[in-house]
Amino acid sequence: MAHQLHFLLVPLMSQSHIIPLTDFGNLLARQGAFVSIVTTPLNDVTHKSSIRNHNIQTIPIEFPCREAGLPEGCENLDTVINSPELTRRFFRASQMLEAPLEKLIGELEPKPDCIISTTAVSWIKKPAEKFNIPRYLFETISCFSLLCSHKLSLSSFQEDAVSDSEKFLVPDIPHRIEFTKAQLPKTTSSEDSSGGNNFEEIKDHVKQARDSVKGILVNSFHELEHWYVEGYKRENGKVWCIGPVSLCNTDTSFSGGGKNIINKPSSVDDCLTWLDQMKPNSVIYACFGSLCRISADQIKEIGLGLEASNSPFIWVIRKYDQDSCAAEVEEWLAAEDGGFEERVRGRGVVIRGWAPQVAILSHRSVGGFVTHCGWNSTLEGVCAGVQMVTWPMFAEQFYNEKFIVDVLGIGVRVGVDGCLDYSNNNNNNNNNNNNNMVVTWDRVKNAIKKVMGTESEEEGNIIITKKRREKAEELAKMAREAVEEGGSSFLNVSMFIGDVLHQLQ
C-alpha cells in the first residue's frame, strides 16, 4: 500500500495567510494526502467551516497573548494592525509558538513528511531542522511583487530619489513600472519596548528562513505572469505556481470563513437573489479586505461616490474599528430621515462585516470590483473575470495595482498617492493619515464610471471598457484552465508532491 503523505501547514495568524493556505490544504487533501493545519482556538472557530475534507485536521495551539503583552483575544493580525506596538507584540507572540509547535511535532502520529509555512513564520525553521522534515514556503503574494521587491532591494533608488513623490523605474523587469517612495511597503523604524528594532529582526529572520527552504509555492498561475514567474525562478530556484487556490472552493457561498452579517438583505441567499434581479455586468462590488482601517470621513466619501455612480452596488463595510467611528458611520448609514441606506434602497446593498466575496464576484450581474488590491482579492477578481477599481492602502498593494493596471490592463486607478501610515494613529480612526488626503466622492464616482462603461461615448470610454472586460474574461478562462487536470497549476502541484517524495528517499 502506498504511503499517505502527511503535510503540516503553519500559517501566520492573519486572514490573508490562513485562507489561501487552508484552500491549498483542501487541494492537497483532495489528492489523497493527510493534512494538519496549525491554528489557535479563536481562529479555529472562524475558519473550520472552510474545511471540507475528512483528510484534514486542525490543531489549535494556545496563542500567548498575555505573555506577549497583548489583550486577550488578539489571536489574529487583523485585530492589531492599526497599532504598531500591538503589531510588534503580535509577532513576538507568534515567535513564542516555536516551543509548543516543536512539542506538537514530536508527538504527532503519523510524523509530518513535509512542513509548509507562510511568510513571516520564520521560527518554524528550527523545529523542521530538529526533526529533519523538509520545509517549503507558501507565498501569499505574486511573483510580480516578489521580483519587483527583490530588484528594488538591489538598486540605489533610495539614494537617488529626492522626495517621496519622485518616480523611479524598477530595473531589469519586462515592463515599464514606476513607483514613488510613498508607494512602497512601510515598516516602522521605532524601537520596541525591549529596545530592539523588532520589525527589522523579523525581516532578517524571514530572509534566513526563505533561503533554507526546499522550494517555494506561489498562489498564482503561470499564464497570468509568466514573465515574472521565470524571473523569480532565476533568483530562487524551485518555484511552483499552484493557484489560484480559491478555485478549489466548489461551494463558493462559504469561501473565506467567518460569519456573515448582512443588512438589507439579511442572508447570503437574499444577497444572491438580489443579484439575480440585476442585469449582467451591471453591479459594482466594493470591499476593502480585513486589514484596511478606513476613517469615518472616507467611508462617507466612498458611499457618496457609489451613490453618484448610478450603478447598482454591493458595498461591504467591515466591523468598525473604533466605537466613536462606529456610532458616526451607523448614524450616517441608517438615519431614518434621508440616511444613506434610505436614499439607495433598491439600488444598493450595504453588508456589515463578512461577505461571501467569491460568490458575489462570480455572479453574472457583477461587472466591477472596487478593491484594496490585496493579493487574495486581486486573484478572486481575476478568477471572476471582472474589471477593477484599484485603491491600494499599504503593504504590497501598490505592487498589485501596477500589475492590475499596467501589466494586465484590467483596472482603473482611483488615484491614491501613497501607503497609509498607522504609526501615528494613536487609535483614532478619524485620523486620515499623514500622506493621504481623503479620496473625494467624485473621484470614486469617476473611476466606477470608467470601469462600468457609463461615461460619455465621446471620451471613447465604452470601447476601452469593452477591451478591459474582454481581457478580464480571457484571464478568468485561463485561471480555470490552470487548475483543471492537465493545467499548469495542476501539474505544478504534482511536481511539488514529487519533490516532497524525492526529499524522503
Tab-separated table of C-alpha atoms in Angstrom, residues 37-453:
chain	number	residue	atom	x	y	z
A	37	ILE	CA	-3.298	22.785	9.932
A	38	VAL	CA	-1.872	24.603	12.937
A	39	THR	CA	-4.223	27.268	14.259
A	40	THR	CA	-5.335	28.925	17.507
A	41	PRO	CA	-8.649	28.474	19.365
A	42	LEU	CA	-10.371	31.609	18.039
A	43	ASN	CA	-9.043	31.196	14.500
A	44	ASP	CA	-10.151	27.564	14.560
A	45	VAL	CA	-13.740	28.595	15.302
A	46	THR	CA	-13.679	31.172	12.497
A	47	HIS	CA	-12.153	29.073	9.728
A	48	LYS	CA	-13.188	25.498	10.436
A	49	SER	CA	-16.247	25.827	8.173
A	50	SER	CA	-13.954	26.247	5.132
A	51	ILE	CA	-12.520	22.727	5.606
A	52	ARG	CA	-14.469	20.153	3.620
A	53	ASN	CA	-12.373	17.001	3.619
A	54	HIS	CA	-12.072	14.245	6.230
A	55	ASN	CA	-8.332	14.058	5.437
A	56	ILE	CA	-7.796	17.439	7.129
A	57	GLN	CA	-7.456	18.110	10.841
A	58	THR	CA	-6.933	21.422	12.605
A	59	ILE	CA	-4.658	21.579	15.645
A	60	PRO	CA	-5.340	24.592	17.879
A	61	ILE	CA	-2.388	25.877	19.926
A	62	GLU	CA	-2.933	28.422	22.671
A	63	PHE	CA	-1.776	31.849	21.498
A	64	PRO	CA	0.364	33.530	24.206
A	65	CYS	CA	-1.487	36.860	24.292
A	66	ARG	CA	-0.820	37.597	27.967
A	67	GLU	CA	2.845	36.581	27.843
A	68	ALA	CA	3.452	38.907	24.866
A	69	GLY	CA	1.560	41.826	26.398
A	70	LEU	CA	-1.484	41.530	24.110
A	71	PRO	CA	-5.101	41.897	25.203
A	72	GLU	CA	-6.942	38.582	25.451
A	73	GLY	CA	-8.457	37.516	22.138
A	74	CYS	CA	-5.811	39.119	19.901
A	75	GLU	CA	-5.060	35.888	18.062
A	76	ASN	CA	-5.204	37.336	14.537
A	77	LEU	CA	-3.097	40.080	12.964
A	78	ASP	CA	-6.301	41.713	11.725
A	79	THR	CA	-7.157	42.741	15.304
A	80	VAL	CA	-3.969	44.757	15.907
A	81	ILE	CA	-2.823	46.071	12.517
A	82	ASN	CA	-3.667	49.726	13.287
A	83	SER	CA	-1.281	49.738	16.273
A	84	PRO	CA	2.453	49.395	15.571
A	85	GLU	CA	3.169	48.487	19.194
A	86	LEU	CA	0.494	45.774	19.326
A	87	THR	CA	1.657	44.514	15.935
A	88	ARG	CA	5.193	44.102	17.311
A	89	ARG	CA	3.781	42.240	20.300
A	90	PHE	CA	1.700	40.057	17.987
A	91	PHE	CA	4.805	38.960	16.057
A	92	ARG	CA	6.581	38.375	19.358
A	93	ALA	CA	3.672	36.147	20.432
A	94	SER	CA	3.861	34.294	17.101
A	95	GLN	CA	7.548	33.580	17.651
A	96	MET	CA	6.673	32.170	21.086
A	97	LEU	CA	4.735	29.387	19.330
A	98	GLU	CA	8.050	27.737	18.403
A	99	ALA	CA	8.348	25.676	21.601
A	100	PRO	CA	4.754	24.360	21.708
A	101	LEU	CA	4.906	23.560	17.998
A	102	GLU	CA	8.157	21.657	18.460
A	103	LYS	CA	6.446	19.632	21.212
A	104	LEU	CA	3.457	19.050	18.936
A	105	ILE	CA	5.601	17.796	16.046
A	106	GLY	CA	7.361	15.355	18.377
A	107	GLU	CA	4.008	13.892	19.425
A	108	LEU	CA	2.235	13.862	16.046
A	109	GLU	CA	1.312	10.494	14.560
A	110	PRO	CA	1.954	9.961	11.793
A	111	LYS	CA	5.020	12.175	11.681
A	112	PRO	CA	4.739	15.005	9.133
A	113	ASP	CA	6.519	14.305	5.856
A	114	CYS	CA	6.603	17.991	4.954
A	115	ILE	CA	6.057	21.395	6.582
A	116	ILE	CA	4.571	24.284	4.599
A	117	SER	CA	4.558	27.720	6.211
A	118	THR	CA	3.637	31.178	5.017
A	119	THR	CA	5.974	34.172	5.010
A	120	ALA	CA	6.855	35.589	8.464
A	121	VAL	CA	6.614	32.177	10.147
A	122	SER	CA	10.389	32.098	10.238
A	123	TRP	CA	10.503	30.385	13.638
A	124	ILE	CA	9.401	27.109	12.031
A	125	LYS	CA	12.940	26.673	10.696
A	126	LYS	CA	14.425	25.212	13.912
A	127	PRO	CA	11.674	22.628	14.621
A	128	ALA	CA	11.803	21.471	10.989
A	129	GLU	CA	15.569	21.012	11.182
A	130	LYS	CA	15.361	19.252	14.558
A	131	PHE	CA	13.017	16.575	13.191
A	132	ASN	CA	14.649	16.546	9.725
A	133	ILE	CA	11.402	17.441	7.958
A	134	PRO	CA	11.637	19.135	4.534
A	135	ARG	CA	10.213	22.644	4.654
A	136	TYR	CA	8.569	24.666	1.877
A	137	LEU	CA	7.426	28.273	1.763
A	138	PHE	CA	3.919	29.300	0.668
A	139	GLU	CA	3.986	32.843	-0.722
A	140	THR	CA	0.755	34.828	-0.356
A	141	ILE	CA	1.805	37.488	-2.885
A	142	SER	CA	2.533	37.398	-6.623
A	143	CYS	CA	5.774	36.686	-8.464
A	144	PHE	CA	5.442	40.217	-9.866
A	145	SER	CA	5.563	41.699	-6.346
A	146	LEU	CA	8.301	39.333	-5.247
A	147	LEU	CA	10.518	40.110	-8.226
A	148	CYS	CA	9.911	43.888	-8.140
A	149	SER	CA	10.700	43.962	-4.434
A	150	HIS	CA	13.875	41.960	-4.998
A	151	LYS	CA	15.048	44.202	-7.849
A	152	LEU	CA	14.393	47.340	-5.814
A	153	SER	CA	16.312	45.919	-2.866
A	154	LEU	CA	19.358	45.656	-5.140
A	155	SER	CA	19.046	49.156	-6.601
A	156	SER	CA	20.056	52.574	-5.290
A	157	PHE	CA	16.655	54.245	-5.738
A	158	GLN	CA	16.556	55.351	-2.094
A	159	GLU	CA	19.694	57.390	-2.555
A	160	ASP	CA	18.669	58.660	-5.989
A	161	ALA	CA	15.079	59.669	-5.190
A	162	VAL	CA	14.987	63.157	-3.682
A	163	SER	CA	11.439	63.080	-2.292
A	164	ASP	CA	8.623	60.641	-1.509
A	165	SER	CA	6.789	61.742	-4.650
A	166	GLU	CA	9.648	61.388	-7.156
A	167	LYS	CA	9.135	58.485	-9.571
A	168	PHE	CA	11.748	55.838	-10.330
A	169	LEU	CA	11.800	52.780	-12.572
A	170	VAL	CA	12.029	49.202	-11.320
A	171	PRO	CA	15.212	47.933	-13.040
A	172	ASP	CA	15.598	44.767	-15.091
A	173	ILE	CA	11.956	43.702	-15.450
A	174	PRO	CA	9.918	43.169	-18.659
A	175	HIS	CA	7.503	46.102	-18.245
A	176	ARG	CA	7.977	49.794	-17.546
A	177	ILE	CA	6.899	50.019	-13.903
A	178	GLU	CA	7.373	53.204	-11.869
A	179	PHE	CA	6.995	53.736	-8.147
A	180	THR	CA	7.497	56.513	-5.648
A	181	LYS	CA	8.922	56.044	-2.163
A	182	ALA	CA	5.478	56.786	-0.725
A	183	GLN	CA	4.029	53.768	-2.543
A	184	LEU	CA	6.466	51.192	-1.184
A	185	PRO	CA	5.623	48.985	1.806
A	186	LYS	CA	6.472	50.631	5.089
A	187	THR	CA	7.912	49.248	8.290
A	188	THR	CA	8.412	51.309	11.369
A	189	SER	CA	11.938	52.241	12.402
A	190	SER	CA	10.947	52.909	16.009
A	191	GLU	CA	12.233	50.601	18.691
A	192	ASP	CA	10.013	48.250	20.624
A	193	SER	CA	9.722	48.298	24.405
A	194	SER	CA	12.614	45.868	24.789
A	195	GLY	CA	14.968	48.205	22.950
A	196	GLY	CA	15.198	46.252	19.697
A	197	ASN	CA	14.002	47.068	16.226
A	198	ASN	CA	11.556	44.169	16.124
A	199	PHE	CA	10.426	44.579	12.503
A	200	GLU	CA	13.983	44.654	11.163
A	201	GLU	CA	14.774	41.497	13.129
A	202	ILE	CA	11.682	39.827	11.686
A	203	LYS	CA	12.767	40.756	8.150
A	204	ASP	CA	16.210	39.251	8.751
A	205	HIS	CA	14.731	36.043	10.182
A	206	VAL	CA	12.287	35.760	7.272
A	207	LYS	CA	15.144	36.082	4.767
A	208	GLN	CA	17.182	33.415	6.548
A	209	ALA	CA	14.196	31.070	6.692
A	210	ARG	CA	13.400	31.634	2.982
A	211	ASP	CA	16.990	30.904	1.963
A	212	SER	CA	16.884	27.424	3.539
A	213	VAL	CA	13.570	26.105	2.166
A	214	LYS	CA	13.405	23.215	-0.319
A	215	GLY	CA	11.136	25.175	-2.645
A	216	ILE	CA	8.596	27.992	-2.913
A	217	LEU	CA	4.878	27.696	-3.655
A	218	VAL	CA	3.182	30.792	-5.068
A	219	ASN	CA	-0.569	31.396	-5.088
A	220	SER	CA	-0.657	32.422	-8.739
A	221	PHE	CA	-0.666	30.738	-12.143
A	222	HIS	CA	1.999	30.731	-14.823
A	223	GLU	CA	-0.107	32.200	-17.626
A	224	LEU	CA	-1.054	35.243	-15.536
A	225	GLU	CA	2.509	36.494	-15.003
A	226	HIS	CA	4.839	34.197	-16.913
A	227	TRP	CA	7.478	36.923	-17.380
A	228	TYR	CA	7.775	37.351	-13.601
A	229	VAL	CA	7.476	33.664	-12.748
A	230	GLU	CA	10.513	32.931	-14.893
A	231	GLY	CA	12.387	35.918	-13.470
A	232	TYR	CA	11.660	34.875	-9.892
A	233	LYS	CA	12.701	31.298	-10.670
A	234	ARG	CA	16.073	32.549	-11.879
A	235	GLU	CA	16.560	34.223	-8.498
A	236	ASN	CA	15.228	31.424	-6.258
A	237	GLY	CA	15.425	28.043	-7.998
A	238	LYS	CA	12.445	25.783	-7.299
A	239	VAL	CA	9.277	27.861	-7.643
A	240	TRP	CA	5.855	26.374	-8.365
A	241	CYS	CA	2.749	28.435	-9.144
A	242	ILE	CA	-0.098	26.328	-7.724
A	243	GLY	CA	-3.040	28.761	-7.811
A	244	PRO	CA	-5.449	30.322	-7.819
A	245	VAL	CA	-6.144	28.164	-4.754
A	246	SER	CA	-9.509	29.908	-4.237
A	247	LEU	CA	-10.792	27.885	-7.210
A	248	CYS	CA	-10.618	24.749	-5.070
A	249	ASN	CA	-13.781	26.062	-3.374
A	250	THR	CA	-16.647	24.414	-5.193
A	251	ASP	CA	-19.116	25.775	-2.637
A	252	THR	CA	-18.337	29.466	-3.117
A	253	SER	CA	-21.010	30.742	-0.734
A	254	PHE	CA	-18.805	29.817	2.204
A	255	SER	CA	-15.438	30.900	0.829
A	256	GLY	CA	-13.288	32.888	3.214
A	257	GLY	CA	-14.588	31.613	6.507
A	258	GLY	CA	-16.223	33.678	9.154
A	259	LYS	CA	-19.800	34.561	9.947
A	260	ASN	CA	-21.898	36.597	7.567
A	261	ILE	CA	-23.558	39.745	8.890
A	262	ILE	CA	-25.651	41.165	6.098
A	263	ASN	CA	-28.100	44.044	6.344
A	264	LYS	CA	-30.856	44.529	3.749
A	265	PRO	CA	-30.830	41.758	2.517
A	266	SER	CA	-30.310	39.703	5.690
A	267	SER	CA	-28.824	36.442	4.389
A	268	VAL	CA	-26.416	35.080	1.794
A	269	ASP	CA	-29.331	33.665	-0.184
A	270	ASP	CA	-31.129	37.041	-0.150
A	271	CYS	CA	-27.960	38.780	-1.329
A	272	LEU	CA	-27.579	36.409	-4.273
A	273	THR	CA	-31.321	36.598	-5.015
A	274	TRP	CA	-30.980	40.386	-5.197
A	275	LEU	CA	-28.134	39.936	-7.685
A	276	ASP	CA	-30.316	37.597	-9.763
A	277	GLN	CA	-32.634	40.534	-10.409
A	278	MET	CA	-29.881	42.728	-11.857
A	279	LYS	CA	-28.710	42.944	-15.460
A	280	PRO	CA	-25.449	41.158	-16.461
A	281	ASN	CA	-22.264	43.144	-15.654
A	282	SER	CA	-24.306	45.988	-14.135
A	283	VAL	CA	-23.360	45.758	-10.426
A	284	ILE	CA	-20.255	47.221	-8.806
A	285	TYR	CA	-18.905	45.389	-5.749
A	286	ALA	CA	-16.857	47.382	-3.219
A	287	CYS	CA	-14.830	45.716	-0.467
A	288	PHE	CA	-11.529	46.662	1.180
A	289	GLY	CA	-10.424	43.474	2.904
A	290	SER	CA	-9.924	42.570	6.534
A	291	LEU	CA	-6.858	44.671	7.409
A	292	CYS	CA	-7.623	48.125	5.993
A	293	ARG	CA	-8.609	50.787	8.523
A	294	ILE	CA	-10.798	53.454	6.933
A	295	SER	CA	-11.815	56.714	8.587
A	296	ALA	CA	-15.438	57.782	9.013
A	297	ASP	CA	-14.893	60.659	6.583
A	298	GLN	CA	-13.508	58.285	3.958
A	299	ILE	CA	-16.337	55.797	4.448
A	300	LYS	CA	-18.838	58.568	3.729
A	301	GLU	CA	-16.989	59.629	0.567
A	302	ILE	CA	-16.981	56.026	-0.677
A	303	GLY	CA	-20.720	55.820	-0.120
A	304	LEU	CA	-21.383	59.126	-1.855
A	305	GLY	CA	-19.280	58.020	-4.837
A	306	LEU	CA	-21.188	54.751	-5.109
A	307	GLU	CA	-24.460	56.640	-4.892
A	308	ALA	CA	-23.425	59.186	-7.551
A	309	SER	CA	-22.199	56.498	-9.957
A	310	ASN	CA	-25.823	55.481	-10.618
A	311	SER	CA	-24.709	51.842	-10.840
A	312	PRO	CA	-26.313	49.148	-8.661
A	313	PHE	CA	-23.837	48.187	-5.971
A	314	ILE	CA	-22.950	45.925	-3.069
A	315	TRP	CA	-20.750	47.640	-0.504
A	316	VAL	CA	-19.015	45.744	2.315
A	317	ILE	CA	-18.115	47.743	5.419
A	318	ARG	CA	-16.021	45.685	7.807
A	319	LYS	CA	-16.606	45.709	11.562
A	320	TYR	CA	-15.922	49.226	12.742
A	321	ASP	CA	-12.594	49.635	14.460
A	322	GLN	CA	-13.439	52.344	16.952
A	323	ASP	CA	-16.642	52.949	18.889
A	324	SER	CA	-16.659	56.646	18.010
A	325	CYS	CA	-16.346	55.846	14.313
A	326	ALA	CA	-18.986	53.108	14.517
A	327	ALA	CA	-21.588	55.432	16.000
A	328	GLU	CA	-20.887	58.182	13.471
A	329	VAL	CA	-20.939	55.850	10.469
A	330	GLU	CA	-24.012	53.967	11.648
A	331	GLU	CA	-25.935	57.194	12.146
A	332	TRP	CA	-24.981	58.313	8.628
A	333	LEU	CA	-25.933	54.950	7.105
A	334	ALA	CA	-29.176	54.212	8.878
A	335	ALA	CA	-30.707	57.589	9.734
A	336	GLU	CA	-34.461	57.303	9.164
A	337	ASP	CA	-34.794	60.761	7.658
A	338	GLY	CA	-32.752	60.678	4.441
A	339	GLY	CA	-29.929	58.393	5.582
A	340	PHE	CA	-27.669	56.724	3.025
A	341	GLU	CA	-29.418	53.356	3.061
A	342	GLU	CA	-32.782	55.026	2.652
A	343	ARG	CA	-31.574	57.000	-0.369
A	344	VAL	CA	-30.121	53.971	-2.185
A	345	ARG	CA	-32.821	51.470	-1.229
A	346	GLY	CA	-33.432	49.023	-4.086
A	347	ARG	CA	-30.231	50.015	-5.926
A	348	GLY	CA	-27.592	49.493	-3.262
A	349	VAL	CA	-26.887	46.813	-0.664
A	350	VAL	CA	-24.751	47.508	2.414
A	351	ILE	CA	-23.137	44.498	4.100
A	352	ARG	CA	-21.674	44.941	7.571
A	353	GLY	CA	-18.869	42.532	8.431
A	354	TRP	CA	-18.024	39.445	6.395
A	355	ALA	CA	-19.436	38.810	2.908
A	356	PRO	CA	-19.339	35.782	0.546
A	357	GLN	CA	-16.908	37.547	-1.763
A	358	VAL	CA	-16.192	34.694	-4.186
A	359	ALA	CA	-19.917	34.034	-4.665
A	360	ILE	CA	-20.647	37.724	-5.230
A	361	LEU	CA	-17.772	38.320	-7.651
A	362	SER	CA	-18.649	35.171	-9.594
A	363	HIS	CA	-22.247	36.235	-10.143
A	364	ARG	CA	-23.076	37.183	-13.738
A	365	SER	CA	-24.544	40.542	-12.616
A	366	VAL	CA	-21.262	41.814	-11.143
A	367	GLY	CA	-19.144	43.733	-13.638
A	368	GLY	CA	-16.723	45.703	-11.478
A	369	PHE	CA	-14.798	45.432	-8.219
A	370	VAL	CA	-13.610	48.361	-6.071
A	371	THR	CA	-10.693	46.732	-4.255
A	372	HIS	CA	-7.812	47.499	-1.901
A	373	CYS	CA	-5.641	45.277	-4.139
A	374	GLY	CA	-4.791	42.627	-1.577
A	375	TRP	CA	-3.448	39.634	-3.486
A	376	ASN	CA	-6.238	37.260	-2.426
A	377	SER	CA	-8.869	39.759	-3.567
A	378	THR	CA	-6.927	40.509	-6.751
A	379	LEU	CA	-6.855	36.824	-7.666
A	380	GLU	CA	-10.536	36.428	-6.842
A	381	GLY	CA	-11.307	39.356	-9.148
A	382	VAL	CA	-9.187	37.798	-11.894
A	383	CYS	CA	-10.930	34.431	-11.472
A	384	ALA	CA	-14.333	36.125	-11.704
A	385	GLY	CA	-13.362	37.976	-14.887
A	386	VAL	CA	-14.293	41.442	-13.580
A	387	GLN	CA	-12.618	44.807	-14.075
A	388	MET	CA	-11.255	46.534	-11.001
A	389	VAL	CA	-11.142	49.995	-9.494
A	390	THR	CA	-7.799	49.919	-7.676
A	391	TRP	CA	-7.464	51.555	-4.259
A	392	PRO	CA	-4.228	50.296	-2.614
A	393	MET	CA	-3.601	51.259	1.003
A	394	PHE	CA	-0.489	49.553	2.402
A	395	ALA	CA	1.878	46.554	2.262
A	396	GLU	CA	2.405	45.245	-1.303
A	397	GLN	CA	-0.938	46.591	-2.546
A	398	PHE	CA	0.662	49.264	-4.771
A	399	TYR	CA	2.626	46.482	-6.493
A	400	ASN	CA	-0.675	44.729	-7.174
A	401	GLU	CA	-2.227	47.933	-8.510
A	402	LYS	CA	0.647	48.322	-11.000
A	403	PHE	CA	0.158	44.696	-12.024
A	404	ILE	CA	-3.635	45.047	-12.484
A	405	VAL	CA	-3.475	48.348	-14.389
A	406	ASP	CA	-0.120	48.436	-16.186
A	407	VAL	CA	0.577	44.745	-16.869
A	408	LEU	CA	-2.817	43.037	-17.107
A	409	GLY	CA	-4.737	46.084	-18.319
A	410	ILE	CA	-7.962	45.252	-16.442
A	411	GLY	CA	-8.172	48.095	-13.935
A	412	VAL	CA	-8.622	51.828	-13.353
A	413	ARG	CA	-6.884	53.722	-10.549
A	414	VAL	CA	-8.956	55.688	-8.071
A	415	GLY	CA	-5.780	57.761	-7.683
A	416	VAL	CA	-4.194	57.382	-4.232
A	417	ASP	CA	-0.578	58.502	-3.976
A	418	GLY	CA	0.939	56.564	-1.085
A	419	CYS	CA	0.636	53.955	1.625
A	420	LEU	CA	-1.375	54.686	4.725
A	421	ASP	CA	0.780	55.264	7.784
A	422	TYR	CA	-0.637	53.859	11.015
A	423	SER	CA	2.421	54.705	13.085
A	424	ASN	CA	0.833	57.889	14.477
A	425	ASN	CA	-2.741	56.638	14.550
A	426	ASN	CA	-2.999	56.618	18.346
A	427	ASN	CA	-6.129	54.511	17.990
A	428	ASN	CA	-8.031	57.377	16.403
A	429	ASN	CA	-9.832	56.016	13.380
A	430	ASN	CA	-10.703	59.518	12.188
A	431	ASN	CA	-7.052	60.296	11.567
A	432	ASN	CA	-6.717	60.420	7.777
A	433	ASN	CA	-3.004	59.502	7.934
A	434	ASN	CA	-0.309	61.890	7.037
A	435	ASN	CA	0.460	61.144	3.393
A	436	ASN	CA	-3.038	60.606	2.014
A	437	MET	CA	-5.893	63.063	1.855
A	438	VAL	CA	-9.391	61.627	1.811
A	439	VAL	CA	-10.341	60.418	-1.689
A	440	THR	CA	-13.373	62.513	-2.575
A	441	TRP	CA	-16.677	61.109	-3.792
A	442	ASP	CA	-16.291	62.472	-7.322
A	443	ARG	CA	-13.013	60.576	-7.841
A	444	VAL	CA	-14.725	57.400	-6.631
A	445	LYS	CA	-17.667	58.044	-8.974
A	446	ASN	CA	-15.454	58.768	-11.993
A	447	ALA	CA	-13.365	55.608	-11.543
A	448	ILE	CA	-16.506	53.479	-11.224
A	449	LYS	CA	-17.997	55.044	-14.363
A	450	LYS	CA	-14.832	54.243	-16.324
A	451	VAL	CA	-14.902	50.604	-15.234
A	452	MET	CA	-18.647	50.163	-15.762
A	453	GLY	CA	-18.589	51.883	-19.161
